[in-house]
Amino acid sequence: MKLSNLFVASTLLVLLAGVASAQNAAAPSEESLRDVLNQPGKTAPVADADSPLQPRGGKVQISLGQDDKRVTMALSATFGNGVQWQAKFSSPVEKDTEGTSVASLDGLANGSKAELGLSYVWFTPHPGSRQQLDAACRDARQALQQRNDLDKTTAALVDGSDCDDRLYEAAYKYPVDRRVLHSINTAYFGGHPYVYNMGLDVGAGYDSYDFLNTSFAKTSTHKTGYEVGLHASVTNVVSLWSLVASIGRERSYENNTKSLVQICAPVENTPAQHCSQGYASPPLRKDSTVAALEWRWQHSNALALAVSATYRKEDDVLGISIPIYLLSNSDGSLRGGIKLGWRNDTHDTQAGVFISSGFNL
Amino acid sequence: MTRVTFSVTSTADRWWVVIEDGTLEFEKPQSPTSFDLDDGKAYAAIYYAQGAPGNAFSLVGKRADNSEFVKIERDIGSNGFAYGHKGFKP
């Protein structure tokens, strides 16, 4: 990990009047997936009521992790009335490695990056009467009791006295009679189990680029890009899926691949030549509009899915990414699986394993 | 009527609590919150929480004499949500 780059990302965030939440983890590993997944969780909320970081009406949470070959540090807090802010600092684990996803159209993904998001979350509780709630709980318990194929965890929930989503999720997953599922949905959500989120995102990325100057000597330049965007999402907390849409404007820099040249010079006192490659011009600025749509679905601790399509308007590029989460440690804080990716301009496809810090809708 | 106070301690991003029949509700960061409830009547506390897996959620209801009449303690599950209810008599 490059801590210096992480520092640069942190500094960028301060320039943005910064703030920070965490999505973590992911990179193929030499360790077996199961070994890694059995490690204690790496995401650690560290806020408490006496936190000096506590803003008015909210608490700051900090987490560290790794995401798509990037090390991340994130902060988040919730204010009253549903307003949340979150910020993330990230940096590549290793410079000059390819990103984990060929489908990523994020022009700032190769350097250190600071992101700041402000969201408004709203949800209107629609619970029924105590009798409806008790009936839903009793019916779910009785329906599950009639099955003889329950795993130990579910059997313990059925034998217990708690009336909560852990029991109801079991009712959905086994599944039980649809009337029971309908009564759960109605009792807790009035048939409308949706949480909505919309907000604004800004970010800045910092990276260095090597190229050849006019005397063909290697030189380096640093560039700072930025992005601004809007996002909106809806999450169904009963059937456990979410749909996320976003659109943003981005300024990034990339090496001018058309200027790639090979320069050779004779090695003194030998007939051999020493050759090296480089770009004969500085990086190109690229302004683009990027829209994305993502559908996330959780079946169980053993299976979750995220399908995302990202489209860049200027050059008509579409990228599709499908991470499939297949393994989980005991508390779900780390997950592993396979990731598929494709983009229409290069027709590159990608398939590989990944380890991530859990799955969130 | 008896005066009761509900306190939520949680690292969840958001949480909401409704006291049946839905006419009394409060959400993050409104804790502690006090209500006047009918003495001895059966109620239910319904909670909803959203956050990272493993975030703790604790709801405690106490009477004016500090005696506890309802307590819910749990962690947010791997899907990032938690909801449920528990009956009580203040």
mmCIF file of C-alpha atoms in Angstrom, chain B residues 17-81:
data_model
loop_
_atom_site.group_PDB
_atom_site.id
_atom_site.type_symbol
_atom_site.label_atom_id
_atom_site.label_comp_id
_atom_site.label_asym_id
_atom_site.label_seq_id
_atom_site.Cartn_x
_atom_site.Cartn_y
_atom_site.Cartn_z
ATOM 1 C CA VAL B 17 -38.790 3.704 16.178
ATOM 2 C CA VAL B 18 -42.584 3.622 16.196
ATOM 3 C CA ILE B 19 -44.697 2.993 19.258
ATOM 4 C CA GLU B 20 -47.827 1.210 18.182
ATOM 5 C CA ASP B 21 -50.259 2.416 16.802
ATOM 6 C CA GLY B 22 -47.910 4.566 14.781
ATOM 7 C CA THR B 23 -48.950 7.857 16.323
ATOM 8 C CA LEU B 24 -45.755 8.098 18.347
ATOM 9 C CA GLU B 25 -42.483 7.879 16.488
ATOM 10 C CA PHE B 26 -38.954 9.161 16.608
ATOM 11 C CA GLU B 27 -35.824 8.695 14.562
ATOM 12 C CA LYS B 28 -32.112 9.296 14.678
ATOM 13 C CA PRO B 29 -30.855 11.441 16.313
ATOM 14 C CA GLN B 30 -33.937 11.994 18.553
ATOM 15 C CA SER B 31 -32.726 10.046 21.578
ATOM 16 C CA PRO B 32 -33.727 10.053 24.370
ATOM 17 C CA THR B 33 -37.413 10.723 23.641
ATOM 18 C CA SER B 34 -40.207 10.820 26.219
ATOM 19 C CA PHE B 35 -43.915 10.071 25.857
ATOM 20 C CA ASP B 36 -46.968 9.784 28.100
ATOM 21 C CA LEU B 37 -48.434 6.274 27.731
ATOM 22 C CA ASP B 38 -51.437 4.576 29.336
ATOM 23 C CA ASP B 39 -50.382 2.803 32.500
ATOM 24 C CA GLY B 40 -50.596 -0.972 32.168
ATOM 25 C CA LYS B 41 -51.788 -0.961 28.527
ATOM 26 C CA ALA B 42 -50.090 -3.345 26.060
ATOM 27 C CA TYR B 43 -47.986 -1.598 23.411
ATOM 28 C CA ALA B 44 -45.401 -2.627 20.860
ATOM 29 C CA ALA B 45 -42.130 -0.937 19.966
ATOM 30 C CA ILE B 46 -41.332 -1.339 16.272
ATOM 31 C CA TYR B 47 -37.827 -0.514 15.102
ATOM 32 C CA TYR B 48 -36.097 -0.153 11.743
ATOM 33 C CA ALA B 49 -32.356 0.399 11.334
ATOM 34 C CA GLN B 50 -30.073 0.786 8.337
ATOM 35 C CA GLY B 51 -26.295 0.685 8.381
ATOM 36 C CA ALA B 52 -23.215 -1.424 7.899
ATOM 37 C CA PRO B 53 -23.396 -5.113 8.867
ATOM 38 C CA GLY B 54 -22.492 -5.482 12.508
ATOM 39 C CA ASN B 55 -23.626 -1.993 13.538
ATOM 40 C CA ALA B 56 -25.208 -2.258 16.980
ATOM 41 C CA PHE B 57 -28.751 -1.178 17.752
ATOM 42 C CA SER B 58 -30.094 -0.948 21.288
ATOM 43 C CA LEU B 59 -33.481 0.386 22.401
ATOM 44 C CA VAL B 60 -34.297 0.730 26.096
ATOM 45 C CA GLY B 61 -37.541 2.014 27.584
ATOM 46 C CA LYS B 62 -37.637 3.225 31.195
ATOM 47 C CA ARG B 63 -40.282 4.564 33.525
ATOM 48 C CA ALA B 64 -39.889 7.770 35.537
ATOM 49 C CA ASP B 65 -38.505 5.733 38.460
ATOM 50 C CA ASN B 66 -35.776 4.448 36.098
ATOM 51 C CA SER B 67 -37.167 0.906 36.024
ATOM 52 C CA GLU B 68 -36.796 -0.774 32.653
ATOM 53 C CA PHE B 69 -39.860 -2.120 30.822
ATOM 54 C CA VAL B 70 -38.533 -2.959 27.351
ATOM 55 C CA LYS B 71 -35.109 -3.700 25.925
ATOM 56 C CA ILE B 72 -34.043 -4.657 22.406
ATOM 57 C CA GLU B 73 -30.412 -5.364 21.579
ATOM 58 C CA ARG B 74 -29.111 -6.620 18.293
ATOM 59 C CA ASP B 75 -26.722 -6.088 15.409
ATOM 60 C CA ILE B 76 -27.576 -5.112 11.879
ATOM 61 C CA GLY B 77 -27.471 -8.149 9.635
ATOM 62 C CA SER B 78 -25.374 -8.814 6.579
ATOM 63 C CA ASN B 79 -27.923 -7.140 4.298
ATOM 64 C CA GLY B 80 -27.507 -3.766 6.052
ATOM 65 C CA PHE B 81 -30.970 -3.680 7.642
#
